[in-house]
Coordinates of C-alpha atoms and ligand atoms in Angstrom, one line a residue:
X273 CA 75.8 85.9 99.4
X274 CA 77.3 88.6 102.1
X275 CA 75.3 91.3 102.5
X276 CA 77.5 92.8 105.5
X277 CA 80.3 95.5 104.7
X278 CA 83.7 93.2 105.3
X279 CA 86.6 94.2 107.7
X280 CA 89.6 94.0 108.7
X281 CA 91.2 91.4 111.1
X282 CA 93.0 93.0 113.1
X283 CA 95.1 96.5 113.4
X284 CA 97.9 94.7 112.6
X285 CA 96.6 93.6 109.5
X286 CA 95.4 97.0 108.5
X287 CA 98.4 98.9 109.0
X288 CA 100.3 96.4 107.0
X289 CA 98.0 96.7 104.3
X290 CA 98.1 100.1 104.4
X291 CA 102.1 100.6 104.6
X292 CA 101.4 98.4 101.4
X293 CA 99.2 100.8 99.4
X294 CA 101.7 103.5 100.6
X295 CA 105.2 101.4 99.6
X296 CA 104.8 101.1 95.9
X297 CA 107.0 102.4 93.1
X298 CA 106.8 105.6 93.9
X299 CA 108.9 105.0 96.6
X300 CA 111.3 102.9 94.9
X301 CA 111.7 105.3 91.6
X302 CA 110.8 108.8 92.7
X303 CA 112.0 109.6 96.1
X304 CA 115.8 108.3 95.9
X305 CA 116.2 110.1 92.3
X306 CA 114.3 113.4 93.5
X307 CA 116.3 113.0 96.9
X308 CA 120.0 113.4 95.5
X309 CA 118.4 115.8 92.5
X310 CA 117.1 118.1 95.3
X311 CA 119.8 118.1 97.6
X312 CA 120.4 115.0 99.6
X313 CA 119.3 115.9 103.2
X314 CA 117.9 119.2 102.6
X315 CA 115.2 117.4 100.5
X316 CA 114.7 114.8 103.2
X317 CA 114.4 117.4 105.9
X318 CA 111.6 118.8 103.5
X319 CA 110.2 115.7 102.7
X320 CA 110.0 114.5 106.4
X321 CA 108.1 118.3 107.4
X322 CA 106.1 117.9 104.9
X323 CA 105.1 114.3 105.5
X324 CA 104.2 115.5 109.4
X325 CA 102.1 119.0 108.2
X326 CA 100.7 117.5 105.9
X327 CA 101.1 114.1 105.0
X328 CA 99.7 113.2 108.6
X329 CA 97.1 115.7 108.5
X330 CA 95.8 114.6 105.3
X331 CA 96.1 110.7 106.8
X332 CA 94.3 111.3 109.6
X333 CA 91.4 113.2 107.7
X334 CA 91.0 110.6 105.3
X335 CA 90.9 107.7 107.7
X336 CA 88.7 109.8 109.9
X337 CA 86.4 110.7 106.9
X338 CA 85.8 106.7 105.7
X339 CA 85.8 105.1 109.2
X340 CA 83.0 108.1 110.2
X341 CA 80.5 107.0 107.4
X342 CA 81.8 103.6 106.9
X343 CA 81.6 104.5 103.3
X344 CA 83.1 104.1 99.9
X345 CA 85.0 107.6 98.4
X346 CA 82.5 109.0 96.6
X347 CA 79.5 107.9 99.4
X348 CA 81.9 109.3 102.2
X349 CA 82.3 112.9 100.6
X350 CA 78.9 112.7 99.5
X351 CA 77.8 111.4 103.6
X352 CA 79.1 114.7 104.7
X353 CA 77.6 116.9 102.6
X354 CA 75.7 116.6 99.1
X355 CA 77.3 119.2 97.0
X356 CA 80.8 117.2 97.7
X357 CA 79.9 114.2 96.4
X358 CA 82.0 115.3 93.3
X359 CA 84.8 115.8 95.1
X360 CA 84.3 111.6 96.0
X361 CA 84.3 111.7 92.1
X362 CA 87.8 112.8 91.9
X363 CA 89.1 110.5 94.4
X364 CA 87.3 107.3 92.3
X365 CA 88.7 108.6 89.1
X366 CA 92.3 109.1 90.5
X367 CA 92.8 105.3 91.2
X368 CA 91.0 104.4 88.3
X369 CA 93.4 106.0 86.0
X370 CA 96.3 105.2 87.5
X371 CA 96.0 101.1 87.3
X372 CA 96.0 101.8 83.7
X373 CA 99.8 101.8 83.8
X374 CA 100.9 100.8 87.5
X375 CA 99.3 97.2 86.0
X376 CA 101.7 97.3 82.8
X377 CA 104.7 98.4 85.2
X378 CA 103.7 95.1 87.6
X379 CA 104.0 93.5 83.9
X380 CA 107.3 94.2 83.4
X381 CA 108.8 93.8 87.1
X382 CA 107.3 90.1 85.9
X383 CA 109.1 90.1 82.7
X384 CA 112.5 91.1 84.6
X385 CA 111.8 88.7 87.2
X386 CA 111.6 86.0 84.0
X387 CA 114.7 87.5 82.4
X388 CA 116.6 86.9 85.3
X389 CA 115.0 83.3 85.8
X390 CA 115.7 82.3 82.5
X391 CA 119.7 83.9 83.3
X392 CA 119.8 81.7 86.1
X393 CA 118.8 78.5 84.4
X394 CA 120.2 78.7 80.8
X395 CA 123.0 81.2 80.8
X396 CA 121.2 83.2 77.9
X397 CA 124.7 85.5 78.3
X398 CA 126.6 82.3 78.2
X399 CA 124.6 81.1 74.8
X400 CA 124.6 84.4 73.3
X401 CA 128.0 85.5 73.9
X402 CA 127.2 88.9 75.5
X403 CA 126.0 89.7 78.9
X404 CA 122.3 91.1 79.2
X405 CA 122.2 94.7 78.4
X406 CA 119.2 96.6 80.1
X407 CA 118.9 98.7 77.3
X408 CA 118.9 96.2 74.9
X409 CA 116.4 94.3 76.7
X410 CA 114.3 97.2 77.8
X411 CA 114.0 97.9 73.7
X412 CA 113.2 94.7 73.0
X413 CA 110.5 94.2 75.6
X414 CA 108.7 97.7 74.5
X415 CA 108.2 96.7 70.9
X416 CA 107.2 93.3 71.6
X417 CA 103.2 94.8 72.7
X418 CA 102.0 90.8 73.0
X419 CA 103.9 89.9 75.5
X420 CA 103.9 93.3 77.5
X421 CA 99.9 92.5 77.2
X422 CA 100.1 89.0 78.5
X423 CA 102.1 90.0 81.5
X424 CA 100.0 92.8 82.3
X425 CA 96.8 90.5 82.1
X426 CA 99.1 88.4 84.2
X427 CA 99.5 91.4 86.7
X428 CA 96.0 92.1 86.7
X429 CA 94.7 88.3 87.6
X430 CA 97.0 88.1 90.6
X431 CA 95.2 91.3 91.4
X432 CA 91.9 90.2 91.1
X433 CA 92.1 87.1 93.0
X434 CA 93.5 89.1 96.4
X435 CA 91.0 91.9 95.7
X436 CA 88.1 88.9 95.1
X437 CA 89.3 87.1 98.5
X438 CA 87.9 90.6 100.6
X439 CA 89.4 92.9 102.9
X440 CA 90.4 90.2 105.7
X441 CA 91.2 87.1 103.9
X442 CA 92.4 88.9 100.6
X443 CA 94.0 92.3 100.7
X444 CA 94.8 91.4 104.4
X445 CA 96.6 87.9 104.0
X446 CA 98.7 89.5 101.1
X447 CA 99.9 91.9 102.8
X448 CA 100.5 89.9 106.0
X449 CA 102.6 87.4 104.7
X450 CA 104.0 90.5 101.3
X451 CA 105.2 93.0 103.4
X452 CA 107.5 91.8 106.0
X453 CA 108.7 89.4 102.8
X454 CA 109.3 92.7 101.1
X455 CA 111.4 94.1 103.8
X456 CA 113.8 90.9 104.3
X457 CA 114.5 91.1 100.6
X458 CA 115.0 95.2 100.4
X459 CA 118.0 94.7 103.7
X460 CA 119.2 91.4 101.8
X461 CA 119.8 94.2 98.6
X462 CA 121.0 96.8 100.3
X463 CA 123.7 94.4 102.0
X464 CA 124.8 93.6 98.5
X465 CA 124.4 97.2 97.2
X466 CA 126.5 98.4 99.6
X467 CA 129.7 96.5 99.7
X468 CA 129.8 96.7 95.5
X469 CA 133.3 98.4 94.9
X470 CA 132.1 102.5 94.1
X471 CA 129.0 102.4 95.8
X472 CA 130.2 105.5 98.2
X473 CA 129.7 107.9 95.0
X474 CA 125.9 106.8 94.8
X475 CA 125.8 106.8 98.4
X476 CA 127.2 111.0 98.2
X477 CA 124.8 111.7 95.5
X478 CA 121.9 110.9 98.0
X479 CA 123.3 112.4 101.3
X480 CA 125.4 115.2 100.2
X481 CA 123.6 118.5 99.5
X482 CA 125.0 120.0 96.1
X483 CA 126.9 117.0 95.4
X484 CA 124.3 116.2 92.3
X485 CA 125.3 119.3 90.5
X486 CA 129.3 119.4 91.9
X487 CA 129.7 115.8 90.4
X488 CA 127.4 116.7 87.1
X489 CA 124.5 114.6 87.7
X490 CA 122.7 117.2 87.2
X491 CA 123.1 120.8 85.3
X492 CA 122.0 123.3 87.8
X493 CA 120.1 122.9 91.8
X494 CA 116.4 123.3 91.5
X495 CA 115.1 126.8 93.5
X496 CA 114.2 126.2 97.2
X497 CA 110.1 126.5 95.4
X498 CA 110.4 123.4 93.3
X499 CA 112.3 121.3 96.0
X500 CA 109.2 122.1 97.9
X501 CA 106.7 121.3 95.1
X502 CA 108.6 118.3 94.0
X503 CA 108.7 117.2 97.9
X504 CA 105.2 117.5 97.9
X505 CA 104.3 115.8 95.3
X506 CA 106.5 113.0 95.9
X507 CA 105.0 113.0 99.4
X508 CA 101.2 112.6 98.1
X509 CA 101.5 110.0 95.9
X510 CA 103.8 107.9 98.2
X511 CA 101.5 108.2 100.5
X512 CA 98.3 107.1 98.7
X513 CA 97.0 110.5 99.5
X514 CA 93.6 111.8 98.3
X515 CA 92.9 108.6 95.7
X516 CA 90.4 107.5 97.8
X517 CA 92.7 104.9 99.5
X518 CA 93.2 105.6 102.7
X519 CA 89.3 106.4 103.1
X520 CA 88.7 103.4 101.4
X521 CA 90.8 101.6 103.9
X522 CA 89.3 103.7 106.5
X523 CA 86.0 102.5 106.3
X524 CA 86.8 98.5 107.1
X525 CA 88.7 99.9 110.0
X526 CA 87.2 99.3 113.7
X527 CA 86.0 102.3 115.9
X528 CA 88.2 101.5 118.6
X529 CA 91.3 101.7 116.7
X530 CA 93.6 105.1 117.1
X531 CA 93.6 106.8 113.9
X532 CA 96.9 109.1 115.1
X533 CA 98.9 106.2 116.3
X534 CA 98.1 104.5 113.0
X535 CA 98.7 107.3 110.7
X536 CA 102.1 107.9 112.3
X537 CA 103.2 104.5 112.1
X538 CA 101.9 104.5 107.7
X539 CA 103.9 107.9 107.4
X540 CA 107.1 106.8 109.4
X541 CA 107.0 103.4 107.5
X542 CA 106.6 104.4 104.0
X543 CA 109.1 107.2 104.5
X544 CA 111.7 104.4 105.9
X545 CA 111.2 102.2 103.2
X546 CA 111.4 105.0 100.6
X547 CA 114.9 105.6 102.2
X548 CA 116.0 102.2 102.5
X549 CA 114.9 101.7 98.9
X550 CA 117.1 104.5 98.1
X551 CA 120.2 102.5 99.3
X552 CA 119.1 99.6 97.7
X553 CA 119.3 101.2 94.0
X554 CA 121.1 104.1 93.7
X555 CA 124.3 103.6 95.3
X556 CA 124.4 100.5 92.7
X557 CA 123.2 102.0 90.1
X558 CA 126.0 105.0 89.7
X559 CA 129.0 102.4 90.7
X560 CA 128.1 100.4 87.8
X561 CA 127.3 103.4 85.7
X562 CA 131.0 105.2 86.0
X563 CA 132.0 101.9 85.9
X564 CA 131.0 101.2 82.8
X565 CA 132.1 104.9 80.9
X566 CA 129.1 106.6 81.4
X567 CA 129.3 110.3 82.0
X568 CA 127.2 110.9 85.5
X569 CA 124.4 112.6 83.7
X570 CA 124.0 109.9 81.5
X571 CA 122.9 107.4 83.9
X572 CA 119.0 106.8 84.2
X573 CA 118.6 107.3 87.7
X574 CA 114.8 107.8 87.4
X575 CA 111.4 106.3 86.8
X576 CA 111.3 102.9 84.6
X577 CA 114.7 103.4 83.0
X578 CA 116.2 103.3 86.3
X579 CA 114.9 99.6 87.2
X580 CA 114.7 97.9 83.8
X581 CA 118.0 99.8 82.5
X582 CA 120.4 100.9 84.5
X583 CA 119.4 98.1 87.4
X584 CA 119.9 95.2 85.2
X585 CA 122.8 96.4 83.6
X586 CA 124.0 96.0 87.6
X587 CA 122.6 92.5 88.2
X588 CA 124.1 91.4 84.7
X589 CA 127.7 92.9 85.9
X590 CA 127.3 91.1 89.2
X591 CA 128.8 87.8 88.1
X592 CA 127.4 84.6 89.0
X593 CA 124.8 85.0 91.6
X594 CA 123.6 88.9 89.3
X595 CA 120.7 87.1 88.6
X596 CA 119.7 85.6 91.8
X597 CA 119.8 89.3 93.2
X598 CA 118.1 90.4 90.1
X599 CA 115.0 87.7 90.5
X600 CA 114.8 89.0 94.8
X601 CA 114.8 93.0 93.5
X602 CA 112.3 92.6 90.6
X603 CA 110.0 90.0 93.7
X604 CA 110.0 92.7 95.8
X605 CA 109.2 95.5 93.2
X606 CA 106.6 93.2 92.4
X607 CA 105.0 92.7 95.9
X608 CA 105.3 96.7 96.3
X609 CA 103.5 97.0 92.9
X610 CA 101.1 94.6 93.7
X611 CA 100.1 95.6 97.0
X612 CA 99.6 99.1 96.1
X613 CA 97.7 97.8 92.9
X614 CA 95.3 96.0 95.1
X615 CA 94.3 99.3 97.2
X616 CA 93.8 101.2 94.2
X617 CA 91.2 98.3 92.8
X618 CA 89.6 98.2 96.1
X619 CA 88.9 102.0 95.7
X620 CA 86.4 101.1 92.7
X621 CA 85.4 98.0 93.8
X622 CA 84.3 99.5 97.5
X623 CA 82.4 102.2 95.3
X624 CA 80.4 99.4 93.2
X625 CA 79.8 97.5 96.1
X626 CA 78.7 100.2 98.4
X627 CA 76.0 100.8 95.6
X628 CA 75.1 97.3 94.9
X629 CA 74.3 97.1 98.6
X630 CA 72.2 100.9 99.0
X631 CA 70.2 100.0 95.6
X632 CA 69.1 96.3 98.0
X633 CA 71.6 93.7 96.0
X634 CA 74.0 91.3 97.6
X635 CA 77.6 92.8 97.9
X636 CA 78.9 90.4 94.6
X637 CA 82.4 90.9 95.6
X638 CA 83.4 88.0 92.9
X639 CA 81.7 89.7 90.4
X640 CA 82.0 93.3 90.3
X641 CA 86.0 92.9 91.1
X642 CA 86.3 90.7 87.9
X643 CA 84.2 93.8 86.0
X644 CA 86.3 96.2 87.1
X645 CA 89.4 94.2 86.8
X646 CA 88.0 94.2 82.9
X647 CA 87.7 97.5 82.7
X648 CA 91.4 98.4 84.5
X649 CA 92.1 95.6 81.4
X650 CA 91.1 97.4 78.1
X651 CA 92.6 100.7 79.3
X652 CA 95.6 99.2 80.6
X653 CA 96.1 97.4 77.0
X654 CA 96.1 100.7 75.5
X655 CA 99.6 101.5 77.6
X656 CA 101.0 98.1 77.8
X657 CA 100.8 98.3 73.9
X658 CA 102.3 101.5 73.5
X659 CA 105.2 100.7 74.8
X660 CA 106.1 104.4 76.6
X661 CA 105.6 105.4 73.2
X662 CA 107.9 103.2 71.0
X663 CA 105.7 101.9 68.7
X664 CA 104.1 104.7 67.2
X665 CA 100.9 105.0 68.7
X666 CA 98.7 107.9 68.7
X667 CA 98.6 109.8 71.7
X668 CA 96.1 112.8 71.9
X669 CA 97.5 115.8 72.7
X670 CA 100.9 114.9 72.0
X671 CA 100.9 117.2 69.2
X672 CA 99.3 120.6 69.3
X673 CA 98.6 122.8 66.3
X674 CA 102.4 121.2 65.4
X675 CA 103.6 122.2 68.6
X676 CA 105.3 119.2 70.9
X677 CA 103.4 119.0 74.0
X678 CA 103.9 117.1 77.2
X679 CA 102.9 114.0 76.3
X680 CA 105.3 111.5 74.7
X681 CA 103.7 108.5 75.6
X682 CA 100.0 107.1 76.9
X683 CA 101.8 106.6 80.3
X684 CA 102.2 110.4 80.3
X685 CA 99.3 110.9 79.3
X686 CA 97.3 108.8 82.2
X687 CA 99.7 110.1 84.6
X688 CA 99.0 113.6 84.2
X689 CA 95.3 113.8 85.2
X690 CA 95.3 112.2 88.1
X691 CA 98.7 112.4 89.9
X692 CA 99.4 116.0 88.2
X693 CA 95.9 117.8 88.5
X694 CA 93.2 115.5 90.7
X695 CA 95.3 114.7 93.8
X696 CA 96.7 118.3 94.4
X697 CA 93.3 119.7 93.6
X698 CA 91.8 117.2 95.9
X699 CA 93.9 117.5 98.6
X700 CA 93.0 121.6 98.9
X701 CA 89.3 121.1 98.1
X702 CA 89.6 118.1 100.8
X703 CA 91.4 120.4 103.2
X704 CA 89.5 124.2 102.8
X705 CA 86.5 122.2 103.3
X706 CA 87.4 120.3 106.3
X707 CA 89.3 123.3 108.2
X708 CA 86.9 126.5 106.5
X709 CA 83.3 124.9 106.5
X710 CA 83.0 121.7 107.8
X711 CA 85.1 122.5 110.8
X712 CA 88.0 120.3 112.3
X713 CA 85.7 119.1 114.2
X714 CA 84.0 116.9 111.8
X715 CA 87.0 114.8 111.6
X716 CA 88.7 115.3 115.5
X717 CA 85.5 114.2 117.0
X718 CA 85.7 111.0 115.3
X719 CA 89.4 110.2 116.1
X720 CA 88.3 110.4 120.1
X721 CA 87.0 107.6 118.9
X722 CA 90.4 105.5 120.0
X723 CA 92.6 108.8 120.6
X724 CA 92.3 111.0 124.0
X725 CA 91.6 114.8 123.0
X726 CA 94.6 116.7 123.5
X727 CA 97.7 118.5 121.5
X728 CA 96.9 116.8 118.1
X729 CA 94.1 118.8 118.0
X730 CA 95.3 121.8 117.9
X731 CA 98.1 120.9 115.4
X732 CA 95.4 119.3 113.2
X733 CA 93.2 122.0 113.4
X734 CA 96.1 124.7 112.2
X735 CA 97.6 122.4 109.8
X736 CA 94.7 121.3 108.6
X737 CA 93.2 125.6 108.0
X738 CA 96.5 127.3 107.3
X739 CA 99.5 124.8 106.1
X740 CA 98.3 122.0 103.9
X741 CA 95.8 124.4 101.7
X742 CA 98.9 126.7 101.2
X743 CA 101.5 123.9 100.6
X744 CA 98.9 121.7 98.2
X745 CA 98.4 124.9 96.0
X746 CA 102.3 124.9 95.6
X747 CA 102.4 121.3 94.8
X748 CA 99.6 122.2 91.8
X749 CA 101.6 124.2 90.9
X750 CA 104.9 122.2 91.0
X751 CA 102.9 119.5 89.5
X752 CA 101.3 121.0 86.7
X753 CA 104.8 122.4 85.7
X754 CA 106.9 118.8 85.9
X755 CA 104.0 117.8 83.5
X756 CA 103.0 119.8 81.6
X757 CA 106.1 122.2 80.5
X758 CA 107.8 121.6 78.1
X759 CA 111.7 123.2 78.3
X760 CA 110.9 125.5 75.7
X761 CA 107.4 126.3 76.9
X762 CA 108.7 126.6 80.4
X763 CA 109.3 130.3 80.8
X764 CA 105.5 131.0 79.9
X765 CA 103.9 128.0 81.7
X766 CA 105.8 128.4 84.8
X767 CA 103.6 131.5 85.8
X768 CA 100.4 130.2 85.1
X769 CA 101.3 127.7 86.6
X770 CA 101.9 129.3 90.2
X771 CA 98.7 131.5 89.5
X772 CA 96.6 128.6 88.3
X773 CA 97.6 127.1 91.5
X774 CA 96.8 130.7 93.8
X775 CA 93.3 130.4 92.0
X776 CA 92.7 126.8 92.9
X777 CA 92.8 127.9 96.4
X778 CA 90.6 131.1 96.1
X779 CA 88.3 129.0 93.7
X780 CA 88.0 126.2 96.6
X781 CA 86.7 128.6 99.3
X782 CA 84.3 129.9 96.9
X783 CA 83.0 126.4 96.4
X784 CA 83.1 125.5 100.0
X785 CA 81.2 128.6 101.2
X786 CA 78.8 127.8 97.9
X787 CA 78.6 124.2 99.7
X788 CA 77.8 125.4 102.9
X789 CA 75.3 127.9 101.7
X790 CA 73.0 125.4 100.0
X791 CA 73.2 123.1 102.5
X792 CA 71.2 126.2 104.9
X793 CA 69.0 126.2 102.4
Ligands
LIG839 N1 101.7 104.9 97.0 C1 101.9 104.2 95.8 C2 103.3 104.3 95.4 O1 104.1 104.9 96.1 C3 101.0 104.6 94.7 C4 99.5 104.7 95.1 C5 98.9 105.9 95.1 C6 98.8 103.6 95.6 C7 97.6 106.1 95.5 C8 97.5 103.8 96.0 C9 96.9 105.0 96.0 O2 103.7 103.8 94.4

């Protein structure tokens, strides 16, 4: 039985396994939708300053923080000082969380993929007389829980086994052989996207600033504040930011690797892809939408509506080889699920086996993956029954005192803690502690490890002090709100929203001077 901590085989191999925690659906739902909502290039401008003040900054810590104590979340936060270990707490919770429904999603790229496959070799359109609605089949698929369950157990077992192979010859080898796959398939789409007859409307609803609203997409242009909060927030969770991931990752990374270099190249690439992705869908998705009749802001052009609705409804108007395109999209939404499912397993499974291994037990990497793999399971059946809500099930908190609240589904409702409340909150306790107590230096001295001293530092040290603590308590804000308000609730919320998010950054200095304090003692 190993006893050793694993790692990885080469740099190579990490950065592709780290572009593949980063590329998931975030990229491929969120950022085109929020890019033509928000203003085409003026959101990518935001998005792209965002991703180097903070996005970086927050890479580099976080790689910094795992490969300097070699450590799982909670042990790295804890390694540097005691009274953060909770903070590690956050970051094991985040991922845990979310693979509740990023495991039923997988499920139903897997249920597309068989839609499609079963298209392609029986003609169901042919035998039923009708070609395959999304919407019908979306519908159908939600209230059939049994099958949604199967595929997500499905989902999860192709999980397990890369996560159970290790960090070199699991996680690694997926990604090795997943990513550049991935890639080949997104250009082979966006080939096709592009030369469908009306894609230039999709394509001006991306790019153009103000086109969204000019063309009624959308009612009114959000305020420059939310562009910047929705940017943000976009950003973090694209980036498998403060989930424990990257520090995760970072501790099976070599000391003379360059943490900059690396981070640079993660950022660049999952922005790229998030782009590219972009063309893929959304061009398509509005020529076939006018196409059809629909009125512009009728067409899904966000979260799962957008690729189980309004994409199939474009594979299924494609003709004869729509479902040979649809079977390559819903692959490589698959492969971008799974290898951002796999780093968010890892993130619990490096905290179990970290432990197994302090408290003198082997490191049971069989085992305690297939326990928490179980665990993921029996929370994840609770969404993948559900159904985003259309079977009836109970959600708490959906209603309040009779009052409708956020929550229509369990997906909401698993989404909300840790994407709308951990990860920003994370981010600034991560960041106020770094750049007020701890110093930069805590994390600078171990990127020399592998990165010559020079003008990064300075830019780390300022962003890391004065940019990302004010921008993250603007996304908290901008987070909370997109959750949590409702549009008659949104007047009141919005406030205590942006002041919840101003005390989140007093309260974090408090903590962090409290931190330092009892350390002197
Ligand atoms: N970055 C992934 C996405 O874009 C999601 C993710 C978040 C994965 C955090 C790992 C950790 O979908």
């Amino acid at each position: 039985m190993e006893l050793k901590r694993d790692s990885w085989g080469s740099n190579l191999g990490f950065l592709l396994a780290a572009i593949g925690s980063a590329v998931g659906l975030g990229n491929i739902w969120g950022f085109p939708y929020k890019m033509g909502k928000c203003g085409g290039f003026t959101f990518l401008a935001v998005y792209v300053v965002l991703a180097v003040f903070v996005g970086m900054v927050i890479m580099v810590g976080e790689l910094a923080l795992g490969r300097k104590t070699g450590k799982s979340v909670v042990n790295a936060y804890e390694a540097v000082s005691k009274s953060f270990k909770w903070i590690g707490w956050l970051g094991l919770f985040a991922p845990f969380v979310i693979m509740s429904f990023y495991s039923v999603l997988g499920g139903y790229c897997m249920q597309y993929m068989s839609l499609n496959l079963a298209e392609l070799s029986f003609g169901l359109s042919g035998i039923f007389g009708a070609s395959i609605s999304g919407g019908i089949t979306f519908e159908a698929m939600l209230t059939n829980p049994f099958g949604c369950f199967m595929f997500t157990l499905m989902f999860m077992a192709l999980c397990m086994f890369i996560v159970q192979g290790g960090i070199d010859s699991g996680i690694e080898k997926f990604n090795k052989v997943g990513m550049p796959a991935l890639f080949v398939m997104l250009v082979i789409v966006i080939i096709r996207a592009l030369t469908l007859p009306g894609a230039s409307e999709g394509l001006k609803f991306m790019l153009v600033p103000g086109y969204a609203v000019e063309a009624g997409f959308i009612e009114e242009a959000p305020s420059f504040i939310s562009v910047l909060a929705t940017a943000g927030g976009q950003m973090f969770f694209s980036l498998s930011l403060a989930m424990g991931a990257m520090i995760t990752y970072g501790s099976y990374l070599s000391k003379t690797e360059n943490l900059v270099k690396n981070s640079a190249v993660i950022v660049i690439a999952d922005t790229l892809v998030a782009f590219m992705a972009g063309l893929a869908v959304i061009p398509a998705a509005v020529a076939n939408g006018l196409e059809s009749g629909l009125a512009p802001n009728k067409i899904a052009l966000n979260g799962p509506k957008l690729l189980f609705v309004t994409l199939q409804d474009v594979f299924s108007n494609m003709g004869a080889a729509g479902p040979l395109f649809g079977i390559i999209f819903y692959l490589l939404v698959l492969l971008a699920a799974i290898s951002s499912a796999i780093s968010l397993m890892e993130v619990v499974a490096t905290y179990f086996l970290d432990r197994a291994q302090a408290k003198g037990k082997p490191r049971d990497r069989k085992k305690i993956v297939f326990y928490v793999s179980l665990a993921i399971t029996v929370e994840a059946l609770i969404v993948a029954v559900d159904g985003l809500g259309s079977n009836g099930l109970w959600v708490p908190g959906q209603k309040t005192f009779g009052i409708a609240m956020w929550n229509d589904c369990w997906l909401d409702f698993m989404d909300c803690w840790p994407e709308g409340i951990s990860m920003p909150l994370g981010a600034i306790l991560m960041s106020v502690m770094v750049g007020w107590e701890l110093k930069p230096g805590i994390v600078l001295e171990e990127v020399h490890s592998g990165h010559r001293p020079g003008a990064f530092d300075t830019f780390f040290s300022f962003s890391i002090k004065f940019i990302v603590p004010v921008i993250m308590s603007f996304v908290l804000a901008g987070q909370m709100i997109d959750f949590f308000a409702t549009e008659s609730s949104m007047s009141t919320v919005k406030p205590v929203c942006y002041g919840i998010g101003l005390a989140a950054l007093i309260a974090a200095h408090i903590l962090a001077a409290l931190g330092r304090k009892k350390l002197k003692q």
